[in-house]
mmCIF file of C-alpha atoms and ligand atoms in Angstrom:
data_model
loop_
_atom_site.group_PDB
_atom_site.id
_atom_site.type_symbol
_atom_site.label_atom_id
_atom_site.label_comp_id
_atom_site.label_asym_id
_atom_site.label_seq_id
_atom_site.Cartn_x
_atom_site.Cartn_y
_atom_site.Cartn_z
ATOM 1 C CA UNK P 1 -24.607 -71.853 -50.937
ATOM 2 C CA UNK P 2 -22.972 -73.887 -48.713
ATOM 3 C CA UNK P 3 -24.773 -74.791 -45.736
ATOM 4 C CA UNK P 4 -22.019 -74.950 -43.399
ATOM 5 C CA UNK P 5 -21.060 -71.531 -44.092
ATOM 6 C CA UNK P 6 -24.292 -69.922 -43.503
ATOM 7 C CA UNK P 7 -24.980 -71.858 -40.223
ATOM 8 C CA UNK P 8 -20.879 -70.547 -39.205
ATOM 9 C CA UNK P 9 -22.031 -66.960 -40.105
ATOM 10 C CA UNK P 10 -25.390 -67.427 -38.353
ATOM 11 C CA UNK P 11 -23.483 -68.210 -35.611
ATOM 12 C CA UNK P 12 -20.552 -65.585 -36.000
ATOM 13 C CA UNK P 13 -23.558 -62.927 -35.913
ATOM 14 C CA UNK P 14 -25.176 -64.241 -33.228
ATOM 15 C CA UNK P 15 -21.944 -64.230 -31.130
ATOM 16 C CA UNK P 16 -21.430 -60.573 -31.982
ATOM 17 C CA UNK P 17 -24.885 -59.612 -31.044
ATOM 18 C CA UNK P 18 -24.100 -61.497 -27.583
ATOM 19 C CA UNK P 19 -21.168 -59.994 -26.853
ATOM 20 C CA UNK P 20 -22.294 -56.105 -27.705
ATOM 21 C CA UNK P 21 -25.338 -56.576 -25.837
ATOM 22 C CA UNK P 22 -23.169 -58.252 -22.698
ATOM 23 C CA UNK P 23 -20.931 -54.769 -23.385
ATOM 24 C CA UNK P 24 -23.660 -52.675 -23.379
ATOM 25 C CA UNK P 25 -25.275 -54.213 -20.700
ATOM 26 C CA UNK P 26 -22.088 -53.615 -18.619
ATOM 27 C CA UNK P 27 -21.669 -49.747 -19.611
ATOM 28 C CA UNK P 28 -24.977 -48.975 -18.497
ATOM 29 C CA UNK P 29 -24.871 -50.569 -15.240
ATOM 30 C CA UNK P 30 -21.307 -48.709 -14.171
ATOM 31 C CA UNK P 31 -23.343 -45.267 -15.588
ATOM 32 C CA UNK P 32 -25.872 -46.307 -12.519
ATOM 33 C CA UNK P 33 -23.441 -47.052 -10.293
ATOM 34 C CA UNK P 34 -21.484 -43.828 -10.769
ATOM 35 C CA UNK P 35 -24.911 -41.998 -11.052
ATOM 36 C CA UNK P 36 -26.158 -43.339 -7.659
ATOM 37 C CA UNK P 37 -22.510 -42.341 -6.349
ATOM 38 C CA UNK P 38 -22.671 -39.060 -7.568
ATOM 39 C CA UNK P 39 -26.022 -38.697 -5.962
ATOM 40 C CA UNK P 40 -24.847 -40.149 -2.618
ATOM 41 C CA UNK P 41 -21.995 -37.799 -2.793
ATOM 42 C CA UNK P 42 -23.946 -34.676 -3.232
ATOM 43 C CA UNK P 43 -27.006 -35.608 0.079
ATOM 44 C CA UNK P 44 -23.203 -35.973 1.831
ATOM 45 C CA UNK P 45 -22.348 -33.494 0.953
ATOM 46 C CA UNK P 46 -25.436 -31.393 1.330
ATOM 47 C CA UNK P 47 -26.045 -32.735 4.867
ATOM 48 C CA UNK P 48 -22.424 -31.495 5.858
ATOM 49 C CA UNK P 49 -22.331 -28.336 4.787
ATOM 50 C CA UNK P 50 -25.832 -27.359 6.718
ATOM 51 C CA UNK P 51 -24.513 -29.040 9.668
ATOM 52 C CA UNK P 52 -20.887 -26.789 9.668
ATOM 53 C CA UNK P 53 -21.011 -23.088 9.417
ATOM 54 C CA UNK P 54 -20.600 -21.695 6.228
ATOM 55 C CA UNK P 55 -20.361 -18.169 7.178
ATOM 56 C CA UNK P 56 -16.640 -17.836 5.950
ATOM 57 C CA UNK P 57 -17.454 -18.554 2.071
ATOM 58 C CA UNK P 58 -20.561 -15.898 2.572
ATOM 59 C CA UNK P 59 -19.859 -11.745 1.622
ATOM 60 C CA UNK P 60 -16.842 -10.764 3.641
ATOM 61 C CA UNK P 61 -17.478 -8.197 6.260
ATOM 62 C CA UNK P 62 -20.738 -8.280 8.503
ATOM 63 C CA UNK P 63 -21.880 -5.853 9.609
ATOM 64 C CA UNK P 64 -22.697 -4.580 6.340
ATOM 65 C CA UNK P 65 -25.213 -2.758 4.250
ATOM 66 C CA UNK P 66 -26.143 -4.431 0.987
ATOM 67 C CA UNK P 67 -27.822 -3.022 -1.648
ATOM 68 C CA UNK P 68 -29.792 -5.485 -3.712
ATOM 69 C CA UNK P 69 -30.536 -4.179 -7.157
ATOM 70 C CA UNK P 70 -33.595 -6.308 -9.415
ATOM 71 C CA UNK P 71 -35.464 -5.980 -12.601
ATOM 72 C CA UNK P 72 -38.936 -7.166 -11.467
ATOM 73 C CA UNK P 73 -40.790 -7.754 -8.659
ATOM 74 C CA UNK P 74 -40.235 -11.525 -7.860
ATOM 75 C CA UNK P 75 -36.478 -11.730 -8.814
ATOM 76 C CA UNK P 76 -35.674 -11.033 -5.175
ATOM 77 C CA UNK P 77 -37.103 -14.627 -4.142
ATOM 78 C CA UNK P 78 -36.516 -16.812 -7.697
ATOM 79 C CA UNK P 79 -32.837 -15.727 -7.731
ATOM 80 C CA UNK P 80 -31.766 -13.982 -4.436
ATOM 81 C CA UNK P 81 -33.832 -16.406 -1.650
ATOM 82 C CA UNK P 82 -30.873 -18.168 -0.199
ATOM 83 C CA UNK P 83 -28.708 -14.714 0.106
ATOM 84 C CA UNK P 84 -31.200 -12.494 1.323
ATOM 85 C CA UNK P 85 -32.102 -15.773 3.557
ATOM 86 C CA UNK P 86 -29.609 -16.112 5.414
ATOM 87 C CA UNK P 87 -28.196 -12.561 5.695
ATOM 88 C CA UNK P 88 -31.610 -11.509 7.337
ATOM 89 C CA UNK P 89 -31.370 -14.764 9.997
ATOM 90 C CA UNK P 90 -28.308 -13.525 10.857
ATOM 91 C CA UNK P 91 -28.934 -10.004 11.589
ATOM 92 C CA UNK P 92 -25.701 -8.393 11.305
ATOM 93 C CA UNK P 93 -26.378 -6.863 8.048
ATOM 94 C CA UNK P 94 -28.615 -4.425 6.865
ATOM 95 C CA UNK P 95 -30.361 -4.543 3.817
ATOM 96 C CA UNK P 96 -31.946 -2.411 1.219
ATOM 97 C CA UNK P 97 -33.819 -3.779 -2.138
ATOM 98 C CA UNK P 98 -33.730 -1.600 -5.185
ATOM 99 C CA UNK P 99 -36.400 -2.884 -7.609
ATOM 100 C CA UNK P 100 -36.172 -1.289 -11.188
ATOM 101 C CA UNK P 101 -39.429 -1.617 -12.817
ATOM 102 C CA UNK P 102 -43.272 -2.509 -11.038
ATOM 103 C CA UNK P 103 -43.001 -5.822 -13.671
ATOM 104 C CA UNK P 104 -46.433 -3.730 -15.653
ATOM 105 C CA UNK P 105 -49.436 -3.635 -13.021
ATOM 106 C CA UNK P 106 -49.524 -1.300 -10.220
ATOM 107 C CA UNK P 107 -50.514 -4.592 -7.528
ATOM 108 C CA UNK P 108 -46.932 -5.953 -8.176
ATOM 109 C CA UNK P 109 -45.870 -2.861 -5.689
ATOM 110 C CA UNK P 110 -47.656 -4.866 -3.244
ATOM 111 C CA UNK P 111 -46.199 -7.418 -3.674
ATOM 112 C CA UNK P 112 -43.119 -6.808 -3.630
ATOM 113 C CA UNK P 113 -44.018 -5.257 -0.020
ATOM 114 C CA UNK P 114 -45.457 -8.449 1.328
ATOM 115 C CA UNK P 115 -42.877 -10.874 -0.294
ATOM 116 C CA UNK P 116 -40.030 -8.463 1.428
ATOM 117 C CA UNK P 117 -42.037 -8.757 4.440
ATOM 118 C CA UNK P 118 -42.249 -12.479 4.480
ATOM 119 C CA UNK P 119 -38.193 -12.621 4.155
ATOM 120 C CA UNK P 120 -37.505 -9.725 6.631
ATOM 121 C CA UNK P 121 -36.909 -6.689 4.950
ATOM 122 C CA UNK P 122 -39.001 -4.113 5.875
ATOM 123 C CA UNK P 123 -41.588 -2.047 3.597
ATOM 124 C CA UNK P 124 -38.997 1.174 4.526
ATOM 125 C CA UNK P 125 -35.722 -1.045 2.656
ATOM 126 C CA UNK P 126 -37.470 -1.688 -0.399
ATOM 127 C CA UNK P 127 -37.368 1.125 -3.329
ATOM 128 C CA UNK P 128 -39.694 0.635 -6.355
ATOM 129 C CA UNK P 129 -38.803 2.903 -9.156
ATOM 130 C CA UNK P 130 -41.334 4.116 -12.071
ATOM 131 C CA UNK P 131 -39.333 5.554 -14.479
ATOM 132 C CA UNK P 132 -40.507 5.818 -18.280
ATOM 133 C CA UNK P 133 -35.843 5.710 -19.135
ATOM 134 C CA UNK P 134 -36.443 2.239 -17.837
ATOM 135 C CA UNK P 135 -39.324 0.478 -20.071
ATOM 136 C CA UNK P 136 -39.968 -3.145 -18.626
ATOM 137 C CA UNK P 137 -39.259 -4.790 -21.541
ATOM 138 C CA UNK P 138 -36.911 -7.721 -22.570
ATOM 139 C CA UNK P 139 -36.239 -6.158 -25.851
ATOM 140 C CA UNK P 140 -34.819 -3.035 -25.144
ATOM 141 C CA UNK P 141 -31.771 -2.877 -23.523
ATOM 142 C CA UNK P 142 -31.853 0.190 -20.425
ATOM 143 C CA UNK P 143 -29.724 2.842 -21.043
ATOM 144 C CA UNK P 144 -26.595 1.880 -18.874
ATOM 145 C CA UNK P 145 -26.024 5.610 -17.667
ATOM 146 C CA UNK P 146 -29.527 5.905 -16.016
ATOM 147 C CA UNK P 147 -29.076 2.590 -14.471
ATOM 148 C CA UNK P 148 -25.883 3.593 -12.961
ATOM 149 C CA UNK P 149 -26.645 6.747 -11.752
ATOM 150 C CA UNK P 150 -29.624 5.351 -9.976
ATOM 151 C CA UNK P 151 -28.258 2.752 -8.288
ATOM 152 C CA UNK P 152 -25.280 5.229 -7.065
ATOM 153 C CA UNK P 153 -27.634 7.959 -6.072
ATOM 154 C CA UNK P 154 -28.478 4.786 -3.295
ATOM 155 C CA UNK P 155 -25.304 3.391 -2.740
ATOM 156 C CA UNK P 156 -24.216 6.871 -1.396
ATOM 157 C CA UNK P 157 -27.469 8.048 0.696
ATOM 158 C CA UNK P 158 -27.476 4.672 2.197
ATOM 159 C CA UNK P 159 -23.495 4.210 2.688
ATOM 160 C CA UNK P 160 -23.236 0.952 1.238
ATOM 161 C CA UNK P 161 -21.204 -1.573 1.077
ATOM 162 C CA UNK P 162 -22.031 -4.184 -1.157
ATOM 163 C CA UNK P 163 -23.978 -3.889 -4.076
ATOM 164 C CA UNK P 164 -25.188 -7.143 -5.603
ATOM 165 C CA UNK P 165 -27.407 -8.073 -8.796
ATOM 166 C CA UNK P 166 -27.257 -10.239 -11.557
ATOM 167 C CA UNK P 167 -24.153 -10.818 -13.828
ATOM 168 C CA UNK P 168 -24.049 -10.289 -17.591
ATOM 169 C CA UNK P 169 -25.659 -13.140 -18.709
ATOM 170 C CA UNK P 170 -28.897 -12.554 -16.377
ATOM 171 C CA UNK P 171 -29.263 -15.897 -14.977
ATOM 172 C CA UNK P 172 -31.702 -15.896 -18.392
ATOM 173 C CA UNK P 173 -29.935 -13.983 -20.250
ATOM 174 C CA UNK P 174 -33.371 -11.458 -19.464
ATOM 175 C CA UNK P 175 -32.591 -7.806 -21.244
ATOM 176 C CA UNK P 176 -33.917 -6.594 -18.023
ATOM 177 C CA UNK P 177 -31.428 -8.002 -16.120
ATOM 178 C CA UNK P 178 -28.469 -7.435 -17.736
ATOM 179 C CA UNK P 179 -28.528 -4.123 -17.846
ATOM 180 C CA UNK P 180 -28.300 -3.639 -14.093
ATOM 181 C CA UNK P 181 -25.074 -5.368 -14.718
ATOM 182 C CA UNK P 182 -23.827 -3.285 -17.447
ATOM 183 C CA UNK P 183 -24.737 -0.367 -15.415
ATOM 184 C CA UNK P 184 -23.047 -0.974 -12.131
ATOM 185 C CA UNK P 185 -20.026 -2.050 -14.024
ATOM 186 C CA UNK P 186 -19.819 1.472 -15.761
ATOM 187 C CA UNK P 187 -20.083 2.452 -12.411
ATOM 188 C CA UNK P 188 -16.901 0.616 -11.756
ATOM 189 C CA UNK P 189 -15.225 1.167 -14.800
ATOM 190 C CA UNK P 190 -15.387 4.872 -14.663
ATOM 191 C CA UNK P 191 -14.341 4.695 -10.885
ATOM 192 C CA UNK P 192 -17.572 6.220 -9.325
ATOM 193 C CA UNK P 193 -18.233 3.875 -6.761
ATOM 194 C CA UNK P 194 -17.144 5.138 -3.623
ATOM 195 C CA UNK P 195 -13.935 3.176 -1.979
ATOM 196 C CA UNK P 196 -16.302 1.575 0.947
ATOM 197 C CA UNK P 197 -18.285 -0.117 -1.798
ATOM 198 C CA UNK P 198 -18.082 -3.193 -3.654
ATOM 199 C CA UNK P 199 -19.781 -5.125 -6.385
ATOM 200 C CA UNK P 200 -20.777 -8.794 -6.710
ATOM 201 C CA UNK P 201 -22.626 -10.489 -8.859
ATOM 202 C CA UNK P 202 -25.244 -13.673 -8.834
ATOM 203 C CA UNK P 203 -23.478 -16.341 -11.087
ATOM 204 C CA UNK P 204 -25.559 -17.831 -14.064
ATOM 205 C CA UNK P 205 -25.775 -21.293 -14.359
ATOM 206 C CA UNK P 206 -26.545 -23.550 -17.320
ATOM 207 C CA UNK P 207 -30.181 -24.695 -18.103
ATOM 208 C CA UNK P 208 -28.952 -28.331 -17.001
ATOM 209 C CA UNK P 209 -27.615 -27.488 -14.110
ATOM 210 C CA UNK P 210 -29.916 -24.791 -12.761
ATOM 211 C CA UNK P 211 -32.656 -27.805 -12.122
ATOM 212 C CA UNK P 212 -31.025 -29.944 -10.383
ATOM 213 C CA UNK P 213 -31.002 -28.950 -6.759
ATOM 214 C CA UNK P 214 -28.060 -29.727 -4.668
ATOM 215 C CA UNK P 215 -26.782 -31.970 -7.245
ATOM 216 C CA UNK P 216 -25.159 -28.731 -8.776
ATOM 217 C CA UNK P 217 -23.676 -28.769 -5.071
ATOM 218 C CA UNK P 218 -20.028 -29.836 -5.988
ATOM 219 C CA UNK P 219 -19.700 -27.894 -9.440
ATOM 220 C CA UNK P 220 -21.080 -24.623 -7.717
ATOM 221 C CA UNK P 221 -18.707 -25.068 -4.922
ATOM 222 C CA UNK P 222 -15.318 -25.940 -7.053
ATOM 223 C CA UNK P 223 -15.844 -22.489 -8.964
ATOM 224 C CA UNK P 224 -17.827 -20.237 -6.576
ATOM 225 C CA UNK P 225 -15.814 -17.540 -4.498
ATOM 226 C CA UNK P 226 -18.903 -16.988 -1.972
ATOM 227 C CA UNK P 227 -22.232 -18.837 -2.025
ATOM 228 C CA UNK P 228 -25.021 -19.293 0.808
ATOM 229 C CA UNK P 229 -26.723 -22.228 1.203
ATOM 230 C CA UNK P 230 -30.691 -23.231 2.677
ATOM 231 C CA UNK P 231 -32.344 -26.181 4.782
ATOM 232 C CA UNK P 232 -35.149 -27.732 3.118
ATOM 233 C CA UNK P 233 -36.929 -26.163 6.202
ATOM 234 C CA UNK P 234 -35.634 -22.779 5.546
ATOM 235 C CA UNK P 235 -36.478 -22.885 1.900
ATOM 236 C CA UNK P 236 -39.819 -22.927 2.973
ATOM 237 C CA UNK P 237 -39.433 -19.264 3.422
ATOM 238 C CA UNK P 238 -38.328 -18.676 0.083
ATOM 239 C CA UNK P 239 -41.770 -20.490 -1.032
ATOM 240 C CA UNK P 240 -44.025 -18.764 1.030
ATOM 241 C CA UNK P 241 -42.399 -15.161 -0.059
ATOM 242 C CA UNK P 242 -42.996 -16.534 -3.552
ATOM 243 C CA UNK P 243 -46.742 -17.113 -2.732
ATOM 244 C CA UNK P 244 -47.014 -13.467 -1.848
ATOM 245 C CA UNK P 245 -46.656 -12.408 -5.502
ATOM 246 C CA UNK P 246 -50.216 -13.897 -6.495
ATOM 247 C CA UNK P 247 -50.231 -12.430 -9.874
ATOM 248 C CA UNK P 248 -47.142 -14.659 -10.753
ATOM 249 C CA UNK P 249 -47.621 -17.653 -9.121
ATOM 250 C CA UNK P 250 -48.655 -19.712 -12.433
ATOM 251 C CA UNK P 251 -47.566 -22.666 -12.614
ATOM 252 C CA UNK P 252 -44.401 -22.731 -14.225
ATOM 253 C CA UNK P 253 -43.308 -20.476 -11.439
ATOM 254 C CA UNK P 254 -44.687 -23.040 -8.531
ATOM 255 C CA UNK P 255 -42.522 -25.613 -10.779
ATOM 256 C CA UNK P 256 -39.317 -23.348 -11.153
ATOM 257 C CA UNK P 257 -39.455 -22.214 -6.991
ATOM 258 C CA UNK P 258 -39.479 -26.451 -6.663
ATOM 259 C CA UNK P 259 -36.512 -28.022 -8.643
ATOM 260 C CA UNK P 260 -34.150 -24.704 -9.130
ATOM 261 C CA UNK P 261 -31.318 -24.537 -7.841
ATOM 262 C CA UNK P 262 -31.911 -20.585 -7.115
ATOM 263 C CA UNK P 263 -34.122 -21.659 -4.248
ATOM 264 C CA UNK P 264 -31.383 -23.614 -2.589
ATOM 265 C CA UNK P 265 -27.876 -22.278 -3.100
ATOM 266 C CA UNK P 266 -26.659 -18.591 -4.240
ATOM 267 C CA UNK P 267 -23.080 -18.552 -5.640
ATOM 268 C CA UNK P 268 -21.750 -14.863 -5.968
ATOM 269 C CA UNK P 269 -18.707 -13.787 -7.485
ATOM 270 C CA UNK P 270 -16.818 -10.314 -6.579
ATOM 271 C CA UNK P 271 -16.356 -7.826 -9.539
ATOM 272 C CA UNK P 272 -13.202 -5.859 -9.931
ATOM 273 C CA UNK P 273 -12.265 -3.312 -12.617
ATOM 274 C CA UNK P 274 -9.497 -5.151 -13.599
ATOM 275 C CA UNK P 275 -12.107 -8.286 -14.498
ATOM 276 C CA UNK P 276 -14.355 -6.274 -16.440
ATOM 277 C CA UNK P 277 -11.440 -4.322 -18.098
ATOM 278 C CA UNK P 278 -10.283 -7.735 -19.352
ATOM 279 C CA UNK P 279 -13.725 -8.571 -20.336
ATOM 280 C CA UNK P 280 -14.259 -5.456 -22.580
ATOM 281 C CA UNK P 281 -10.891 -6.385 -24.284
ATOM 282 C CA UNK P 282 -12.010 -10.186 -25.019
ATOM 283 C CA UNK P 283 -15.330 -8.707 -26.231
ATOM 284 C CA UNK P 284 -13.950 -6.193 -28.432
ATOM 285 C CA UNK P 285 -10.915 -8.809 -29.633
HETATM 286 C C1 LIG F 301 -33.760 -1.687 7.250
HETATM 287 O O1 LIG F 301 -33.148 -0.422 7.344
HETATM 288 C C2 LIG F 301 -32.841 0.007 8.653
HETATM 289 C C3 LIG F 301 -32.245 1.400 8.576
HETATM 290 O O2 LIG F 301 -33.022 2.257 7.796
HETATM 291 C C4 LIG F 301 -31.894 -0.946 9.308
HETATM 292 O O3 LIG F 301 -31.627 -0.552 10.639
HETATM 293 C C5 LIG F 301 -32.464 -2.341 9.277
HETATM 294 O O4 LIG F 301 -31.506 -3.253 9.755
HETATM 295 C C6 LIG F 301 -32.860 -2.737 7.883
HETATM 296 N N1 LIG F 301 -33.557 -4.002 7.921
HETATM 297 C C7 LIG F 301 -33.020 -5.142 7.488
HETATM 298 C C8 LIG F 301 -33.829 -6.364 7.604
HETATM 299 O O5 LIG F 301 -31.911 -5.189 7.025
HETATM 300 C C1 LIG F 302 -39.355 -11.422 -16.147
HETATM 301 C C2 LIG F 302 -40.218 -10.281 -16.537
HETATM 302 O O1 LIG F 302 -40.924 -9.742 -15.723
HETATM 303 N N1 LIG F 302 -40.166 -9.935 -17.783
HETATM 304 C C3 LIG F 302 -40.961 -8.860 -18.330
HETATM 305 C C4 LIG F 302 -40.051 -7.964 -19.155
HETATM 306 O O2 LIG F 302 -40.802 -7.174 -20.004
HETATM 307 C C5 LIG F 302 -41.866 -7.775 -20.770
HETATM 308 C C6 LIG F 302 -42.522 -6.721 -21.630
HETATM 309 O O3 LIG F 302 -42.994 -5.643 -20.907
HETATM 310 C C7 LIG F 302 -42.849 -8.429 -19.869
HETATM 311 O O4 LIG F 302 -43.886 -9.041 -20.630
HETATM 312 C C8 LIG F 302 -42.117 -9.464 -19.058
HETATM 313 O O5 LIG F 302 -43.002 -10.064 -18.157
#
């Protein structure tokens, strides 16, 4: 072959190769730049919003009594910390924890008990069932009746106003938890809860963003209807209420209380008939 046309191909390659690294060179470096603005964004952000009051995205109405219904021992701080957080450092509300199942050993009761204590809820709010109709067991799904009945049986002795729990997809999609849902909203459906009471639900984030701190700040707060927000300081709280249940601080847990989300910012959404009559039709369609 010719040598001239080799040494021009050589040379075309070589160009090519220049320029795409050159390209991708440049690509990366606006990624960083819009990373590090994103980043700088969201510690603005973050820093504002602790520094303003917040109270007018939190639950409408204190004073109120809220009625917190869980799965397990332990959901109360890995999900609810922030709410529970800042509704008990405000001290217009009052606040009663329904826990469904003792999460298998009989020392979970306890704490439960301390962990409530550590937040501000004392051992008199908390409930603990132990019923066999409620197996704790991700596989089996409860039936929605007995969940419903249960958690109205406490909505009306206590006069409540707000019930909250998880929403149908259980922050982790946990059997356990979704059936609270599905039982307070056949509650709703059917048009048993009383008039003074409504429902609201913890939002379930995707596994991406329910890692990344407050970097899920400007997402959460585009969509969310109500959220509550903690300090670094006050998430302390959260930690310390987590070190009360000793059986389940492994260290996956210690990992999760550090980098979720959960810890730092609640977003809650309110639950109307009319939503979950829609729902049902999409399901069924
Ligand atoms: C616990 O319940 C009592 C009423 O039984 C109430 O006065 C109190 O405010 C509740 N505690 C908290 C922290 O909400
Ligand atoms: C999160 C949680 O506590 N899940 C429990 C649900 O039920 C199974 C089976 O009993 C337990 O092993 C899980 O720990």
């Amino acid at each position: 072959m010719d040598v001239s046309i080799v040494s021009s191909l050589t040379n075309y390659f070589n160009m090519l190769f220049d320029e795409t690294v050159w390209y991708l060179k440049e690509v990366a470096w606006q990624l960083v730049i819009a990373g590090v603005a994103y980043f700088c964004v969201c510690i603005f952000l973050y820093t504002l919003l602790l520094n303003v009051s917040h109270k007018a995205w939190q639950l409408p109405g204190p004073p109120a009594r809220i009625l917190l219904v869980i799965a397990h021992p332990d959901d109360e701080v890995m999900f609810f910390g922030p709410m529970l957080h800042c509704m008990i450092e405000q001290k217009n509300s009052e606040v009663y924890l329904l826990c469904l199942t003792i999460g298998g050993a009989k020392r979970r009761k306890e704490e439960l008990w301390a962990s409530a204590k550590t937040l501000g809820i004392p051992e008199a709010n908390v409930t603990i069932l132990m019923s066999t109709q409620l197996p704790d067991d991700p596989k089996v799904q409860w039936p929605e009746n007995v969940v419903g009945e249960t958690i109205l049986q406490h909505v009306e002795s206590y006069r409540i106003n707000a019930v909250i729990t998880f929403d149908k997809r259980g922050v982790s999609g946990h059997k356990n938890h979704t059936s609270i849902f599905y039982g307070v909203a056949s509650l709703c459906m059917e048009n048993k809860l009383p008039p003074y009471c409504k429902m609201y639900v913890l939002e379930s984030v995707n596994i991406l963003r329910k890692y990344t701190l407050m970097l899920d700040l400007p997402i959460s707060l585009l969509f969310a209807s109500h959220w509550y927000l903690l300090s670094f300081k006050q998430r302390k709280i959260i930690h310390m209420a987590m070190m009360a249940h000793k059986s389940q601080y492994v260290w996956f847990r210690k990992l999760y209380i550090r980098f979720s989300r959960y810890t730092l910012l609640n977003t809650l959404q309110e639950i109307s008939t009319l939503d979950l009559e829609l729902d049902v039709e999409f399901d069924d369609g």
